[in-house]
CSV table of C-alpha atoms in Angstrom, one decimal:
chain,number,residue,atom,x,y,z
A,1,UNK,CA,0.0,0.0,0.0
A,2,UNK,CA,1.0,3.5,-0.6
A,3,UNK,CA,2.4,5.5,2.4
A,4,UNK,CA,0.5,8.4,3.7
A,5,UNK,CA,1.5,10.8,6.4
A,6,UNK,CA,-1.0,11.1,9.2
A,7,UNK,CA,-3.0,14.4,8.9
A,8,UNK,CA,-2.7,16.9,11.7
A,9,UNK,CA,-6.5,17.0,11.9
A,10,UNK,CA,-7.6,14.9,14.7
A,11,UNK,CA,-11.3,14.5,13.7
A,12,UNK,CA,-12.9,14.0,10.4
A,13,UNK,CA,-16.1,12.3,9.4
A,14,UNK,CA,-18.5,12.4,6.5
A,15,UNK,CA,-21.3,12.8,9.1
A,16,UNK,CA,-20.6,16.3,10.4
A,17,UNK,CA,-23.8,18.0,9.1
A,18,UNK,CA,-25.2,20.5,11.6
A,19,UNK,CA,-28.7,18.9,11.1
A,20,UNK,CA,-29.9,15.4,11.8
A,21,UNK,CA,-29.0,13.2,8.8
A,22,UNK,CA,-32.0,12.5,6.8
A,23,UNK,CA,-30.7,9.1,5.8
A,24,UNK,CA,-31.1,8.0,9.4
A,25,UNK,CA,-34.9,8.1,9.0
A,26,UNK,CA,-36.5,4.8,8.0
A,27,UNK,CA,-37.8,4.8,4.4
A,28,UNK,CA,-39.9,1.7,4.6
A,29,UNK,CA,-43.1,1.5,6.5
A,30,UNK,CA,-44.0,-1.3,9.0
A,31,UNK,CA,-47.7,-1.7,9.3
A,32,UNK,CA,-47.8,-4.2,12.1
A,33,UNK,CA,-48.0,-3.1,15.7
A,34,UNK,CA,-45.0,-2.7,18.0
A,35,UNK,CA,-46.3,-5.5,20.2
A,36,UNK,CA,-46.7,-8.1,17.4
A,37,UNK,CA,-44.5,-11.1,18.1
A,38,UNK,CA,-44.4,-12.3,14.5
A,39,UNK,CA,-44.3,-9.5,11.9
A,40,UNK,CA,-46.0,-10.3,8.5
A,41,UNK,CA,-43.0,-10.0,6.3
A,42,UNK,CA,-43.7,-12.4,3.4
A,43,UNK,CA,-46.4,-12.1,0.8
A,44,UNK,CA,-48.6,-14.6,2.4
A,45,UNK,CA,-47.6,-14.8,6.0
A,46,UNK,CA,-50.1,-15.7,8.6
A,47,UNK,CA,-49.5,-13.6,11.7
A,48,UNK,CA,-49.0,-15.0,15.2
A,49,UNK,CA,-49.3,-18.6,14.3
A,50,UNK,CA,-46.0,-20.4,13.8
A,51,UNK,CA,-45.6,-23.2,11.3
A,52,UNK,CA,-43.6,-26.4,10.9
A,53,UNK,CA,-40.3,-27.2,9.2
A,54,UNK,CA,-40.3,-30.0,6.7
A,55,UNK,CA,-37.7,-31.4,4.3
A,56,UNK,CA,-39.7,-30.1,1.3
A,57,UNK,CA,-40.1,-26.6,2.8
A,58,UNK,CA,-37.1,-25.3,0.8
A,59,UNK,CA,-39.0,-26.0,-2.4
A,60,UNK,CA,-41.9,-23.8,-1.4
A,61,UNK,CA,-44.4,-26.5,-0.5
A,62,UNK,CA,-46.8,-26.7,2.4
A,63,UNK,CA,-46.6,-29.9,4.5
A,64,UNK,CA,-49.9,-31.0,2.9
A,65,UNK,CA,-48.2,-31.1,-0.5
A,66,UNK,CA,-49.6,-28.0,-2.0
A,67,UNK,CA,-47.3,-25.3,-3.4
A,68,UNK,CA,-47.2,-22.1,-1.5
A,69,UNK,CA,-45.5,-18.7,-1.3
A,70,UNK,CA,-46.7,-18.0,2.3
A,71,UNK,CA,-44.0,-18.4,5.0
A,72,UNK,CA,-44.1,-18.4,8.7
A,73,UNK,CA,-42.9,-14.9,9.6
A,74,UNK,CA,-41.8,-16.0,13.1
A,75,UNK,CA,-38.8,-18.1,11.8
A,76,UNK,CA,-38.5,-16.9,8.2
A,77,UNK,CA,-34.9,-16.3,6.9
A,78,UNK,CA,-33.2,-17.8,9.9
A,79,UNK,CA,-29.6,-18.4,8.9
A,80,UNK,CA,-28.7,-22.1,8.4
A,81,UNK,CA,-32.4,-23.2,8.5
A,82,UNK,CA,-35.1,-23.8,5.9
A,83,UNK,CA,-38.1,-21.6,5.6
A,84,UNK,CA,-41.5,-23.0,6.5
A,85,UNK,CA,-44.3,-22.7,4.0
A,86,UNK,CA,-48.1,-22.8,4.3
A,87,UNK,CA,-50.8,-22.8,1.7
A,88,UNK,CA,-53.6,-21.7,4.1
A,89,UNK,CA,-54.4,-20.5,7.6
A,90,UNK,CA,-56.0,-23.9,8.2
A,91,UNK,CA,-52.8,-25.8,7.5
A,92,UNK,CA,-50.8,-23.4,9.7
A,93,UNK,CA,-53.3,-23.8,12.6
A,94,UNK,CA,-53.1,-27.6,12.2
A,95,UNK,CA,-49.3,-27.6,12.3
A,96,UNK,CA,-48.9,-25.1,15.1
A,97,UNK,CA,-48.8,-27.5,18.1
A,98,UNK,CA,-45.8,-29.3,16.6
A,99,UNK,CA,-43.9,-26.3,15.5
A,100,UNK,CA,-44.5,-23.6,18.1
A,101,UNK,CA,-41.4,-24.4,20.2
A,102,UNK,CA,-39.2,-24.8,17.2
A,103,UNK,CA,-40.4,-21.5,15.8
A,104,UNK,CA,-39.6,-19.7,19.1
A,105,UNK,CA,-36.1,-21.2,19.1
A,106,UNK,CA,-35.5,-20.2,15.4
A,107,UNK,CA,-36.9,-16.7,16.0
A,108,UNK,CA,-34.5,-16.3,19.0
A,109,UNK,CA,-31.6,-17.5,16.9
A,110,UNK,CA,-32.5,-15.1,14.0
A,111,UNK,CA,-32.8,-12.2,16.4
A,112,UNK,CA,-29.3,-13.0,17.7
A,113,UNK,CA,-27.8,-13.2,14.2
A,114,UNK,CA,-29.3,-9.8,13.3
A,115,UNK,CA,-28.2,-8.2,16.6
A,116,UNK,CA,-24.7,-9.5,16.0
A,117,UNK,CA,-24.6,-8.0,12.5
A,118,UNK,CA,-25.8,-4.7,13.8
A,119,UNK,CA,-23.4,-4.6,16.7
A,120,UNK,CA,-20.4,-5.5,14.5
A,121,UNK,CA,-21.1,-2.6,12.1
A,122,UNK,CA,-21.6,-0.2,15.0
A,123,UNK,CA,-18.4,-1.3,16.5
A,124,UNK,CA,-16.4,-0.8,13.3
A,125,UNK,CA,-17.9,2.7,13.0
A,126,UNK,CA,-17.2,3.6,16.6
A,127,UNK,CA,-13.6,2.3,16.4
A,128,UNK,CA,-13.0,4.3,13.2
A,129,UNK,CA,-14.2,7.5,14.9
A,130,UNK,CA,-12.0,6.9,18.0
A,131,UNK,CA,-9.0,5.2,16.3
A,132,UNK,CA,-5.9,5.7,18.4
A,133,UNK,CA,-2.9,4.9,16.2
A,134,UNK,CA,-1.1,7.5,14.0
A,135,UNK,CA,-0.9,5.2,11.0
A,136,UNK,CA,1.6,6.4,8.4
A,137,UNK,CA,1.5,3.4,6.1
A,138,UNK,CA,0.6,-0.3,6.0
A,139,UNK,CA,2.9,-3.0,4.7
A,140,UNK,CA,1.0,-5.9,3.3
A,141,UNK,CA,2.4,-9.3,2.4
A,142,UNK,CA,0.5,-12.3,1.1
A,143,UNK,CA,1.7,-15.8,0.6
A,144,UNK,CA,-0.2,-19.0,0.1
A,145,UNK,CA,-3.5,-17.4,1.2
A,146,UNK,CA,-2.0,-15.9,4.4
A,147,UNK,CA,-2.0,-12.2,4.8
A,148,UNK,CA,0.2,-10.2,7.1
A,149,UNK,CA,-0.4,-6.5,7.8
A,150,UNK,CA,2.3,-4.4,9.5
A,151,UNK,CA,1.0,-1.0,10.8
A,152,UNK,CA,3.8,1.5,10.6
A,153,UNK,CA,3.0,4.4,12.9
A,154,UNK,CA,4.1,8.0,12.2
A,155,UNK,CA,5.7,10.4,14.5
A,156,UNK,CA,3.4,12.8,16.3
A,157,UNK,CA,3.9,15.6,18.8
A,158,UNK,CA,3.3,15.0,22.5
A,159,UNK,CA,-0.5,15.4,23.1
A,160,UNK,CA,-1.6,18.2,25.4
A,161,UNK,CA,-5.1,16.9,26.0
A,162,UNK,CA,-7.0,13.6,25.9
A,163,UNK,CA,-8.5,14.1,22.4
A,164,UNK,CA,-5.1,14.4,20.8
A,165,UNK,CA,-4.5,10.7,21.3
A,166,UNK,CA,-7.1,10.1,18.6
A,167,UNK,CA,-6.1,9.8,14.9
A,168,UNK,CA,-7.8,9.2,11.6
A,169,UNK,CA,-7.3,5.9,9.9
A,170,UNK,CA,-6.4,7.3,6.4
A,171,UNK,CA,-8.9,6.2,3.8
A,172,UNK,CA,-6.3,6.3,1.0
A,173,UNK,CA,-4.5,3.4,2.6
A,174,UNK,CA,-7.4,1.2,1.5
A,175,UNK,CA,-8.0,2.7,-1.9
A,176,UNK,CA,-10.9,4.8,-0.8
A,177,UNK,CA,-11.4,8.3,-2.1
A,178,UNK,CA,-13.6,9.6,0.8
A,179,UNK,CA,-13.3,9.3,4.5
A,180,UNK,CA,-16.4,7.5,5.7
A,181,UNK,CA,-16.4,5.9,9.1
A,182,UNK,CA,-19.5,3.9,8.3
A,183,UNK,CA,-18.0,2.2,5.2
A,184,UNK,CA,-15.9,-0.6,6.6
A,185,UNK,CA,-16.3,-3.4,4.0
A,186,UNK,CA,-12.6,-3.6,3.3
A,187,UNK,CA,-11.2,-6.6,5.0
A,188,UNK,CA,-7.8,-5.0,5.7
A,189,UNK,CA,-9.5,-2.1,7.3
A,190,UNK,CA,-11.6,-4.3,9.4
A,191,UNK,CA,-8.5,-6.2,10.6
A,192,UNK,CA,-6.8,-3.0,11.6
A,193,UNK,CA,-9.8,-1.6,13.4
A,194,UNK,CA,-10.1,-4.9,15.3
A,195,UNK,CA,-6.4,-5.1,16.1
A,196,UNK,CA,-5.8,-5.3,19.9
A,197,UNK,CA,-9.3,-4.0,20.6
A,198,UNK,CA,-11.2,-7.1,21.9
A,199,UNK,CA,-11.2,-6.0,25.5
A,200,UNK,CA,-12.1,-2.4,24.6
A,201,UNK,CA,-14.9,-3.7,22.4
A,202,UNK,CA,-16.6,-5.3,25.4
A,203,UNK,CA,-16.1,-2.1,27.5
A,204,UNK,CA,-17.3,0.5,25.0
A,205,UNK,CA,-20.1,-1.6,23.6
A,206,UNK,CA,-21.2,-3.1,26.9
A,207,UNK,CA,-24.4,-1.2,27.4
A,208,UNK,CA,-25.5,-1.4,23.8
A,209,UNK,CA,-24.8,-5.2,23.7
A,210,UNK,CA,-27.0,-5.6,26.7
A,211,UNK,CA,-29.7,-3.4,25.1
A,212,UNK,CA,-29.7,-5.4,21.9
A,213,UNK,CA,-29.8,-8.8,23.5
A,214,UNK,CA,-32.2,-8.1,26.4
A,215,UNK,CA,-35.0,-10.1,24.8
A,216,UNK,CA,-33.1,-13.2,23.7
A,217,UNK,CA,-30.2,-13.8,26.0
A,218,UNK,CA,-30.7,-16.1,29.0
A,219,UNK,CA,-27.1,-15.6,30.2
A,220,UNK,CA,-24.0,-13.7,29.0
A,221,UNK,CA,-20.5,-14.2,30.2
A,222,UNK,CA,-17.1,-12.7,29.3
A,223,UNK,CA,-14.6,-15.3,28.2
A,224,UNK,CA,-10.8,-14.8,27.8
A,225,UNK,CA,-9.2,-16.9,25.1
A,226,UNK,CA,-5.9,-17.6,23.5
A,227,UNK,CA,-6.5,-16.8,19.8
A,228,UNK,CA,-5.7,-19.2,17.0
A,229,UNK,CA,-4.6,-17.4,13.9
A,230,UNK,CA,-6.5,-18.0,10.8
A,231,UNK,CA,-5.5,-16.6,7.4
A,232,UNK,CA,-4.4,-13.1,8.7
A,233,UNK,CA,-2.3,-11.4,11.3
A,234,UNK,CA,-1.7,-7.7,12.2
A,235,UNK,CA,1.3,-6.2,14.0
A,236,UNK,CA,2.1,-2.6,14.8
A,237,UNK,CA,5.5,-0.9,14.6
A,238,UNK,CA,6.0,2.5,16.3
A,239,UNK,CA,7.9,5.5,14.8
A,240,UNK,CA,11.1,4.2,16.4
A,241,UNK,CA,10.6,0.8,14.6
A,242,UNK,CA,9.9,-0.9,17.8
A,243,UNK,CA,7.4,-3.8,17.6
A,244,UNK,CA,4.3,-3.3,19.7
A,245,UNK,CA,4.0,-6.5,21.6
A,246,UNK,CA,0.3,-6.6,21.8
A,247,UNK,CA,-1.2,-9.0,24.4
A,248,UNK,CA,-2.1,-12.4,23.1
A,249,UNK,CA,-5.3,-12.3,25.2
A,250,UNK,CA,-8.5,-12.1,23.3
A,251,UNK,CA,-12.0,-11.5,24.7
A,252,UNK,CA,-15.3,-12.8,23.5
A,253,UNK,CA,-18.9,-13.1,24.9
A,254,UNK,CA,-20.5,-16.5,25.5
A,255,UNK,CA,-24.3,-16.0,25.0
A,256,UNK,CA,-26.8,-18.7,26.1
A,257,UNK,CA,-30.1,-18.0,24.4
A,258,UNK,CA,-33.6,-18.4,25.7
A,259,UNK,CA,-36.0,-20.9,24.2
A,260,UNK,CA,-33.3,-23.6,24.1
A,261,UNK,CA,-31.8,-21.9,21.0
A,262,UNK,CA,-28.2,-22.8,22.0
A,263,UNK,CA,-25.0,-21.1,23.2
A,264,UNK,CA,-23.0,-18.9,20.9
A,265,UNK,CA,-19.7,-17.0,20.9
A,266,UNK,CA,-19.8,-13.3,19.9
A,267,UNK,CA,-16.4,-12.0,18.7
A,268,UNK,CA,-16.4,-8.4,17.5
A,269,UNK,CA,-12.6,-8.5,16.8
A,270,UNK,CA,-12.0,-11.8,15.0
A,271,UNK,CA,-11.2,-9.9,11.8
A,272,UNK,CA,-7.6,-9.3,12.9
A,273,UNK,CA,-7.0,-13.1,12.7
A,274,UNK,CA,-8.9,-13.6,9.5
A,275,UNK,CA,-12.2,-14.6,11.0
A,276,UNK,CA,-15.1,-12.5,9.8
A,277,UNK,CA,-18.1,-14.3,11.3
A,278,UNK,CA,-19.1,-12.3,14.3
A,279,UNK,CA,-21.3,-15.2,15.6
A,280,UNK,CA,-20.2,-18.8,16.0
A,281,UNK,CA,-21.6,-21.7,17.9
A,282,UNK,CA,-19.7,-21.9,21.1
A,283,UNK,CA,-18.7,-25.5,20.7
A,284,UNK,CA,-17.2,-24.7,17.3
A,285,UNK,CA,-15.3,-21.6,18.5
A,286,UNK,CA,-12.4,-23.9,19.6
A,287,UNK,CA,-11.1,-23.6,16.0
A,288,UNK,CA,-10.6,-19.9,16.7
A,289,UNK,CA,-9.6,-19.6,20.3
A,290,UNK,CA,-9.0,-21.7,23.5
A,291,UNK,CA,-10.4,-20.5,26.8
A,292,UNK,CA,-7.6,-19.8,29.3
A,293,UNK,CA,-9.6,-18.4,32.3
A,294,UNK,CA,-12.8,-18.9,34.1
A,295,UNK,CA,-15.7,-16.9,32.5
A,296,UNK,CA,-16.9,-13.7,34.2
A,297,UNK,CA,-20.6,-12.7,34.4
A,298,UNK,CA,-21.4,-10.0,31.9
A,299,UNK,CA,-22.0,-6.7,33.8
A,300,UNK,CA,-21.1,-7.7,37.3
A,301,UNK,CA,-18.5,-5.7,39.4
A,302,UNK,CA,-15.6,-8.1,38.2
A,303,UNK,CA,-16.4,-7.7,34.5
A,304,UNK,CA,-14.1,-6.0,32.1
A,305,UNK,CA,-16.4,-3.0,31.8
A,306,UNK,CA,-16.1,-2.0,35.4
A,307,UNK,CA,-12.4,-2.9,35.8
A,308,UNK,CA,-11.4,0.1,33.6
A,309,UNK,CA,-13.0,2.7,35.8
A,310,UNK,CA,-9.9,3.0,37.9
A,311,UNK,CA,-7.9,3.8,34.7
A,312,UNK,CA,-9.6,7.1,34.1
A,313,UNK,CA,-7.4,8.7,36.8
A,314,UNK,CA,-4.2,7.8,35.1
A,315,UNK,CA,-2.2,10.6,33.4
A,316,UNK,CA,-1.1,8.3,30.7
A,317,UNK,CA,-2.1,7.4,27.1
A,318,UNK,CA,-4.2,4.6,28.5
A,319,UNK,CA,-5.9,6.9,31.0
A,320,UNK,CA,-6.6,9.5,28.3
A,321,UNK,CA,-8.2,7.0,25.9
A,322,UNK,CA,-10.2,5.5,28.8
A,323,UNK,CA,-11.6,8.9,29.7
A,324,UNK,CA,-12.5,9.8,26.1
A,325,UNK,CA,-14.1,6.5,25.4
A,326,UNK,CA,-16.1,6.3,28.6
A,327,UNK,CA,-17.6,9.7,27.8
A,328,UNK,CA,-18.2,9.0,24.1
A,329,UNK,CA,-19.5,5.4,24.3
A,330,UNK,CA,-22.4,6.6,26.5
A,331,UNK,CA,-23.9,8.0,23.3
A,332,UNK,CA,-24.2,4.5,21.8
A,333,UNK,CA,-27.0,3.3,24.0
A,334,UNK,CA,-28.5,6.8,24.6
A,335,UNK,CA,-28.4,7.5,20.9
A,336,UNK,CA,-30.1,4.2,20.2
A,337,UNK,CA,-32.9,5.1,22.5
A,338,UNK,CA,-33.2,8.5,20.9
A,339,UNK,CA,-33.4,6.9,17.5
A,340,UNK,CA,-36.2,4.7,18.6
A,341,UNK,CA,-38.2,7.7,19.9
A,342,UNK,CA,-37.4,10.0,17.0
A,343,UNK,CA,-38.3,7.5,14.3
A,344,UNK,CA,-41.0,5.5,16.1
A,345,UNK,CA,-39.2,2.1,15.7
A,346,UNK,CA,-38.0,0.0,18.5
A,347,UNK,CA,-34.8,-2.0,18.0
A,348,UNK,CA,-36.6,-5.1,19.2
A,349,UNK,CA,-39.1,-4.5,16.3
A,350,UNK,CA,-36.3,-3.9,13.8
A,351,UNK,CA,-34.8,-7.3,14.7
A,352,UNK,CA,-38.1,-9.0,14.0
A,353,UNK,CA,-38.9,-7.3,10.7
A,354,UNK,CA,-38.5,-8.6,7.2
A,355,UNK,CA,-35.0,-8.8,5.8
A,356,UNK,CA,-35.6,-5.7,3.6
A,357,UNK,CA,-37.0,-3.7,6.5
A,358,UNK,CA,-34.3,-4.9,8.9
A,359,UNK,CA,-31.5,-3.8,6.5
A,360,UNK,CA,-33.1,-0.4,6.0
A,361,UNK,CA,-33.5,0.2,9.8
A,362,UNK,CA,-30.0,-1.1,10.5
A,363,UNK,CA,-28.5,1.4,8.1
A,364,UNK,CA,-30.5,4.2,9.5
A,365,UNK,CA,-29.5,3.4,13.1
A,366,UNK,CA,-25.8,3.1,12.1
A,367,UNK,CA,-25.9,6.6,10.5
A,368,UNK,CA,-27.8,8.1,13.5
A,369,UNK,CA,-25.2,6.7,15.9
A,370,UNK,CA,-22.4,7.9,13.8
A,371,UNK,CA,-23.8,11.4,13.9
A,372,UNK,CA,-24.3,11.2,17.7
A,373,UNK,CA,-20.7,10.0,18.3
A,374,UNK,CA,-19.3,12.7,16.0
A,375,UNK,CA,-21.4,15.3,17.8
A,376,UNK,CA,-20.1,14.2,21.2
A,377,UNK,CA,-16.5,14.4,19.9
A,378,UNK,CA,-17.0,17.8,18.5
A,379,UNK,CA,-18.5,19.1,21.8
A,380,UNK,CA,-15.5,17.6,23.7
A,381,UNK,CA,-13.2,19.4,21.3
A,382,UNK,CA,-15.0,22.7,21.9
A,383,UNK,CA,-14.6,22.3,25.6
A,384,UNK,CA,-10.9,21.9,25.5
A,385,UNK,CA,-10.4,24.7,22.9
A,386,UNK,CA,-10.4,27.6,25.4
A,387,UNK,CA,-7.7,25.9,27.5
A,388,UNK,CA,-5.6,25.4,24.3
A,389,UNK,CA,-6.0,29.0,23.4
A,390,UNK,CA,-5.0,30.2,26.8
A,391,UNK,CA,-2.0,28.0,26.8
A,392,UNK,CA,-1.0,29.3,23.3
A,393,UNK,CA,-1.4,33.0,24.5
A,394,UNK,CA,0.7,32.2,27.6
A,395,UNK,CA,3.4,30.7,25.4
A,396,UNK,CA,3.5,33.6,22.9
A,397,UNK,CA,3.6,36.0,25.8
A,398,UNK,CA,6.6,34.3,27.3
A,399,UNK,CA,8.3,34.3,24.0
A,400,UNK,CA,7.6,38.1,23.6
A,401,UNK,CA,9.0,38.8,27.0
A,402,UNK,CA,12.3,37.1,26.2
């Protein structure tokens, strides 16, 4: 990749409009009520009456043998599972006793999948806005399908306030023309955003994760693992060409679902090792990481989230970044609640909607939160500006006196 000197500008985003971004507003109507447990999302869905899964369901046939385009909206489009078709309300009512529990389990699983997709995109956006490495260039080598990225950090002046520890991740390093913190489809960019950020992801995303999973999670625990490298690795070298020996510890969430839907591993930072599936069945995660400590209950006083509170008092880079992130990450969950109120759509409803509606709502929420995060950063910058001006005047006065 081409080298690029880090810009002196600390903050930049495509979402700095002084007005609320119009694209955050949903553009597709949902006609069902907020309290509906099964949204009518297909052309012939029969609401609130789950159906049954049969081997011929993938061909579009009802269990009675008749062709049908009507699908059970409760478990429609669940990843890894066949859709269930019905030709009439009578067939659906007949099959309901056999399928009701399965439908609940599949609906819970589908909700988790959609929540994980949303949380992953939000994390990449948040990390891009609060990126903390002054990247000058990226050296990329590829051999036999294995990719190694070396982050070469540029030299920067000593920060005089907390915000100056933040830096843009230059878009030109990934062949992008415009800086857009919401566009994180490039796999190299994802790997760098995830690099050494697994613990931070659970801290900064803590409240939002709990908000998204409130209806489907029976139990959530934090698990420390020793990662197994896939087809990618990322290392960082500072301006003095010293290798940053990042910790080998990696943190994930183990989520046990309601309705006997299973236990899954949620890994927001697997991209740095070449794993791009945010959600994995927990018993299959051993191919990506090996647990090396007892799990901690998500959200209790011993969790990762609350262990960082003591760091905010440090007058170090770590302390500065902790202070900035603790202030800024509050806007993730409060912004999500504001989005629900402003656009009349609950996140729980978004996760139950048709695929088209879900994608539309998800993009709107992401854009809304990007705006909220940027607005918080801009306000923090305004608050430190007077102190910087006073310091500059004092320095120029001292120079004039000499």
